[in-house]
XYZ file of N, CA and C in Angstrom:
447
model
N 80.735 87.312 141.058
C 79.802 86.451 141.971
C 80.132 85.051 141.719
N 80.251 84.162 142.584
C 80.639 82.785 142.380
C 80.723 81.916 143.493
N 80.891 80.685 143.231
C 80.922 79.701 144.698
C 82.478 80.055 145.300
N 82.283 80.029 146.495
C 83.454 80.329 147.294
C 84.571 79.354 147.062
N 84.440 78.010 146.756
C 85.573 77.181 146.491
C 86.332 77.439 145.244
N 85.315 78.114 144.299
C 85.922 78.489 143.042
C 86.688 79.801 143.210
N 85.804 80.871 143.801
C 86.516 82.088 143.875
C 87.720 82.106 144.917
N 87.876 81.153 145.788
C 89.116 81.443 146.614
C 90.168 80.532 146.231
N 89.872 79.607 145.249
C 90.962 78.798 144.573
C 92.223 79.594 144.045
N 92.372 80.718 143.521
C 93.439 81.424 143.076
C 94.401 81.745 144.158
N 95.832 81.551 143.873
C 96.697 82.096 145.034
C 96.719 83.584 144.795
N 97.174 84.194 145.779
C 97.139 85.668 145.832
C 98.196 86.078 144.562
N 97.634 87.194 143.769
C 98.363 87.555 142.690
C 97.926 86.701 141.182
N 97.277 85.689 141.668
C 96.782 84.660 140.570
C 95.947 85.284 139.531
N 95.291 86.342 139.914
C 94.211 86.835 138.966
C 94.343 88.223 138.730
N 94.105 88.735 137.548
C 94.620 90.122 137.286
C 93.543 90.705 136.270
N 93.309 91.878 136.496
C 92.234 92.671 135.734
C 90.937 92.510 136.276
N 90.056 93.450 135.852
C 88.429 93.244 136.343
C 87.796 92.249 135.639
N 88.276 91.973 134.564
C 87.510 90.926 133.675
C 88.088 89.597 133.290
N 89.399 89.438 133.915
C 90.013 88.269 133.669
C 89.341 86.997 134.167
N 88.983 86.197 133.293
C 88.334 84.784 133.701
C 86.842 84.994 134.367
N 86.265 86.341 134.227
C 85.026 86.560 134.612
C 84.106 85.997 133.664
N 83.006 84.975 134.100
C 82.186 84.269 133.397
C 81.366 85.202 132.291
N 80.878 86.242 132.883
C 80.079 87.192 132.196
C 80.818 87.944 131.013
N 82.122 88.386 131.469
C 83.061 88.946 130.501
C 83.365 87.987 129.460
N 83.702 86.615 129.726
C 83.964 85.831 128.795
C 82.819 85.483 127.764
N 81.719 85.468 128.325
C 80.545 85.198 127.442
C 80.373 86.274 126.560
N 80.520 87.717 127.067
C 80.557 88.685 126.172
C 81.417 88.743 125.154
N 82.553 88.257 125.279
C 83.745 88.297 124.348
C 83.455 87.107 123.311
N 82.944 86.088 123.666
C 82.441 85.038 122.854
C 81.416 85.415 121.844
N 80.362 86.290 122.551
C 79.383 86.793 121.619
C 79.881 87.850 120.647
N 80.874 88.602 121.004
C 81.605 89.652 120.149
C 82.272 88.729 118.880
N 83.036 87.746 119.291
C 83.563 86.823 118.343
C 82.509 86.150 117.199
N 81.395 85.747 118.051
C 80.416 85.115 117.065
C 79.771 86.073 115.944
N 79.578 87.354 116.633
C 79.200 88.475 115.739
C 80.185 88.699 114.716
N 81.543 88.765 114.981
C 82.488 88.880 114.018
C 82.418 87.935 112.779
N 82.026 86.645 113.267
C 82.136 85.570 112.250
C 80.829 85.633 111.568
N 79.473 85.675 112.252
C 78.436 85.596 111.601
C 78.044 86.932 110.709
N 78.471 87.904 110.878
C 78.376 89.215 110.137
C 79.439 89.492 108.997
N 80.535 88.499 109.095
C 81.508 88.714 108.103
C 82.263 90.066 108.315
N 82.570 90.550 109.651
C 82.922 91.864 109.783
C 84.280 92.125 109.420
N 85.355 90.984 109.588
C 86.400 91.313 108.885
C 86.619 91.503 107.556
N 85.815 91.014 106.760
C 85.693 91.124 105.250
C 85.139 92.586 105.000
N 84.044 92.864 105.804
C 83.503 94.197 105.717
C 84.416 95.243 106.153
N 85.175 95.041 107.210
C 86.404 96.036 107.310
C 87.186 96.379 106.167
N 87.744 95.116 105.518
C 88.451 95.307 104.314
C 88.082 96.013 103.387
N 86.624 95.833 103.095
C 85.967 96.351 102.013
C 85.769 97.748 102.215
N 85.294 98.269 103.350
C 85.240 99.786 103.653
C 86.659 100.241 103.445
N 87.628 99.737 104.118
C 88.978 100.156 104.028
C 89.615 100.577 102.580
N 89.123 99.315 101.703
C 89.463 99.684 100.427
C 88.579 100.812 99.674
N 87.679 100.962 99.953
C 86.889 102.159 99.390
C 87.288 103.512 100.025
N 87.810 103.573 101.305
C 88.339 104.709 101.764
C 89.676 105.044 101.288
N 90.471 103.932 101.368
C 91.883 104.165 100.693
C 91.841 104.559 99.134
N 91.063 104.155 98.332
C 90.873 104.689 96.966
C 90.537 106.105 96.961
N 89.612 106.504 97.925
C 89.212 107.903 97.969
C 90.327 108.826 98.449
N 91.133 108.340 99.405
C 92.340 109.036 99.798
C 93.223 109.051 98.901
N 93.598 107.983 97.927
C 94.562 108.265 96.974
C 94.049 108.983 96.030
N 92.969 109.086 95.664
C 92.399 110.247 94.638
C 92.791 111.596 95.213
N 92.510 111.909 96.466
C 93.052 112.990 97.054
C 94.405 113.312 96.959
N 95.209 112.262 97.035
C 96.836 112.314 96.922
C 97.077 112.760 95.764
N 96.449 112.139 94.607
C 96.801 112.755 93.331
C 96.340 114.279 93.031
N 95.348 114.705 93.705
C 94.996 116.264 93.520
C 95.895 116.985 94.334
N 96.310 116.721 95.653
C 97.009 117.723 96.404
C 98.381 117.037 96.601
N 99.394 118.005 96.308
C 100.748 117.682 96.423
C 101.133 117.493 98.082
N 100.241 118.237 98.884
C 100.804 118.012 100.451
C 100.334 116.858 100.842
N 99.713 116.029 100.254
C 99.591 114.574 100.955
C 100.649 113.751 100.337
N 101.770 113.467 101.530
C 102.782 112.733 101.176
C 102.656 111.105 101.142
N 101.584 110.618 102.023
C 101.304 109.238 101.995
C 100.024 109.078 102.644
N 99.645 107.866 101.930
C 98.309 107.172 102.485
C 98.722 105.737 102.835
N 98.300 105.420 104.200
C 98.656 104.005 104.622
C 97.847 103.596 105.616
N 97.927 102.187 106.064
C 97.080 101.721 107.045
C 96.780 100.461 106.550
N 95.979 99.639 107.417
C 95.531 98.316 107.257
C 94.013 98.244 107.520
N 93.175 97.530 106.607
C 91.899 97.324 106.794
C 91.281 98.841 106.571
N 90.364 99.131 107.780
C 89.668 100.231 107.687
C 90.133 101.332 108.574
N 91.382 100.896 109.028
C 92.139 102.042 109.872
C 93.289 102.593 109.001
N 93.022 103.620 108.499
C 93.972 104.163 107.570
C 94.375 105.735 108.142
N 95.693 106.180 107.408
C 96.182 107.472 107.558
C 96.500 108.154 106.394
N 96.478 109.434 106.570
C 97.108 110.331 105.514
C 97.960 111.379 105.797
N 99.300 111.399 105.381
C 100.321 112.230 106.111
C 100.371 113.392 105.101
N 100.300 114.732 105.873
C 100.460 115.856 105.316
C 101.825 116.480 105.358
N 102.529 116.983 104.271
C 103.662 117.426 104.141
C 103.891 118.657 103.456
N 105.098 119.501 103.825
C 105.296 120.719 102.939
C 105.714 120.195 101.617
N 105.689 121.266 100.707
C 106.150 120.959 99.324
C 107.659 121.306 98.915
N 108.298 120.969 100.076
C 109.840 121.042 99.904
C 110.405 119.647 99.385
N 111.771 119.738 99.161
C 112.498 118.486 98.596
C 112.464 117.449 99.730
N 112.413 117.622 100.793
C 112.455 116.722 101.928
C 111.108 116.095 102.233
N 110.122 116.844 101.812
C 108.699 116.489 102.162
C 108.700 116.472 103.766
N 108.995 117.633 104.334
C 109.022 117.803 105.624
C 107.528 117.727 106.247
N 107.323 117.084 107.393
C 106.040 117.239 108.032
C 105.517 118.508 108.179
N 104.141 118.581 107.950
C 103.366 119.852 108.114
C 102.353 119.846 109.097
N 102.588 119.938 110.387
C 101.647 120.000 111.451
C 100.613 120.899 111.440
N 101.272 122.089 111.076
C 100.259 123.391 110.901
C 99.336 123.077 109.971
N 99.715 122.794 108.830
C 98.439 122.350 107.695
C 97.636 121.359 108.299
N 98.043 120.440 108.793
C 97.308 119.215 109.329
C 96.399 119.792 110.190
N 96.692 120.610 111.194
C 95.828 121.198 112.262
C 94.630 122.071 111.419
N 95.149 122.777 110.437
C 94.268 123.701 109.703
C 93.026 122.932 108.850
N 93.384 121.667 108.224
C 92.687 120.801 107.817
C 91.655 120.315 108.832
N 92.258 119.739 109.793
C 91.305 119.215 111.041
C 90.193 120.202 111.246
N 90.744 121.521 111.436
C 89.720 122.495 111.916
C 88.713 122.646 110.555
N 89.057 122.817 109.586
C 88.154 122.951 108.307
C 87.081 121.711 108.209
N 87.705 120.488 108.246
C 86.867 119.287 108.384
C 85.841 119.304 109.272
N 86.208 119.653 110.584
C 85.375 119.835 111.636
C 84.089 120.872 111.369
N 84.507 122.109 110.834
C 83.618 122.942 110.337
C 82.471 122.396 109.415
N 83.076 121.364 108.578
C 82.203 120.949 107.664
C 81.400 119.623 107.860
N 81.804 119.219 109.307
C 80.867 118.112 109.916
C 81.802 116.905 109.965
N 83.033 116.932 109.732
C 83.809 115.520 109.850
C 84.913 115.607 110.896
N 84.795 114.800 111.877
C 85.793 114.724 112.874
C 86.965 113.858 112.693
N 88.173 114.394 112.600
C 89.294 113.395 112.431
C 90.189 114.003 113.389
N 91.326 112.967 113.671
C 92.201 113.294 114.661
C 93.691 113.370 114.037
N 94.404 114.014 114.651
C 95.863 113.952 114.294
C 96.617 112.935 115.141
N 97.641 112.301 114.441
C 98.608 111.422 115.182
C 99.983 111.598 114.438
N 100.821 110.808 114.685
C 102.317 110.666 114.231
C 103.086 111.549 115.199
N 104.374 111.030 115.079
C 105.474 111.931 115.854
C 105.281 113.276 115.584
N 105.176 113.675 114.452
C 105.331 115.215 114.047
C 103.746 115.735 114.080
N 102.777 114.994 114.508
C 101.380 115.517 114.378
C 101.103 116.002 113.280
N 101.512 115.498 112.015
C 101.249 115.746 110.677
C 100.265 114.780 109.959
N 99.800 113.687 110.764
C 99.134 112.724 109.859
C 97.457 112.710 110.602
N 96.701 112.422 109.596
C 95.331 112.478 109.822
C 95.052 111.079 109.917
N 94.209 110.628 111.051
C 93.929 109.117 111.240
C 92.482 108.776 110.958
N 92.185 107.822 110.333
C 90.658 107.593 110.062
C 90.559 106.165 110.637
N 89.362 106.091 111.523
C 89.263 104.827 112.209
C 87.574 105.019 112.592
N 86.872 104.517 111.596
C 85.178 104.510 111.676
C 84.736 103.368 112.012
N 83.378 103.276 112.548
C 82.786 101.853 112.922
C 82.437 101.091 111.733
N 82.445 99.795 111.977
C 82.143 99.003 110.826
C 80.713 98.990 110.316
N 79.936 99.789 110.814
C 78.437 100.004 110.261
C 78.578 101.216 109.507
N 79.527 101.886 109.274
C 79.763 103.082 108.285
C 79.428 102.521 106.852
N 78.589 103.318 106.099
C 78.289 102.931 104.607
C 79.197 103.771 103.788
N 79.264 103.042 102.676
C 80.062 103.763 101.650
C 79.745 105.218 101.177
N 78.389 105.427 101.318
C 77.910 106.726 101.014
C 78.394 107.770 102.195
N 78.399 107.263 103.495
C 78.993 108.119 104.437
C 80.493 108.258 104.124
N 81.454 107.248 103.736
C 82.613 107.451 103.350
C 82.908 108.413 102.427
N 82.016 108.322 101.280
C 81.981 109.307 100.182
C 81.763 110.777 100.656
N 80.935 110.900 101.686
C 80.591 112.263 102.211
C 81.782 112.581 102.923
N 82.436 111.870 103.701
C 83.607 112.288 104.523
C 84.665 112.637 103.590
N 84.872 111.867 102.703
C 85.883 112.314 101.580
C 85.568 113.633 100.949
N 84.385 113.945 100.559
C 83.936 115.289 100.061
C 84.158 116.224 100.977
N 83.982 116.187 102.260
C 84.270 117.160 103.259
C 85.785 117.444 103.214
N 86.483 116.404 103.380
C 87.936 116.346 103.472
C 88.624 117.172 102.240
N 88.020 116.839 101.092
C 88.489 117.549 99.974
C 88.331 118.917 100.035
N 86.934 119.354 100.279
C 86.678 120.732 100.625
C 87.432 121.585 101.553
N 87.851 120.793 102.702
C 88.764 121.276 103.860
C 90.092 121.530 103.202
N 90.766 120.618 102.540
C 91.874 120.737 101.894
C 92.123 121.755 100.969
N 91.045 122.075 100.014
C 90.795 123.098 99.114
C 90.901 124.461 99.854
N 90.049 124.697 100.814
C 89.872 125.930 101.476
C 91.142 126.375 102.144
N 91.989 125.493 102.814
C 93.066 125.502 103.636
C 94.204 126.112 102.497
N 94.302 125.284 101.502
C 95.270 125.631 100.581
C 95.100 126.738 99.824
N 93.933 127.078 99.671
C 93.768 128.455 98.940
C 94.083 129.664 99.661
N 93.750 129.391 100.987
C 93.947 130.673 101.939
C 95.582 130.835 102.403
N 96.163 129.823 101.894
C 97.845 129.842 102.363
C 98.685 130.236 101.283
């Protein structure tokens, strides 16, 4: 909704998307940027990511099937591999761990070309206690799956 002289000014094809240049959408985007700055959310993401990464690396030390832990900030991934010399991707193990984690109350998704990677991407309102609980559930899921195989 806007004045005709403004809304009719762009040439055909000059506007794209349902939110491009929309005043309300721009105001919402600016409010989000303000919130990121005021609440220091980038630093919070780094802090939470470091906490999660440390926990995932502890699991990597315990379980030979964890081939890699990687990611940026609070978006991390854990690659599951076979215990062969090539460290081949293990999509079947990954699915079993996902299933056991879900039974324990933790939702994780798989990704990667070979579907052998668990991806972690939680909201920035997540607490360290919730991360610890998630790591505990993941630990138990890995233990159950590996014990049964």
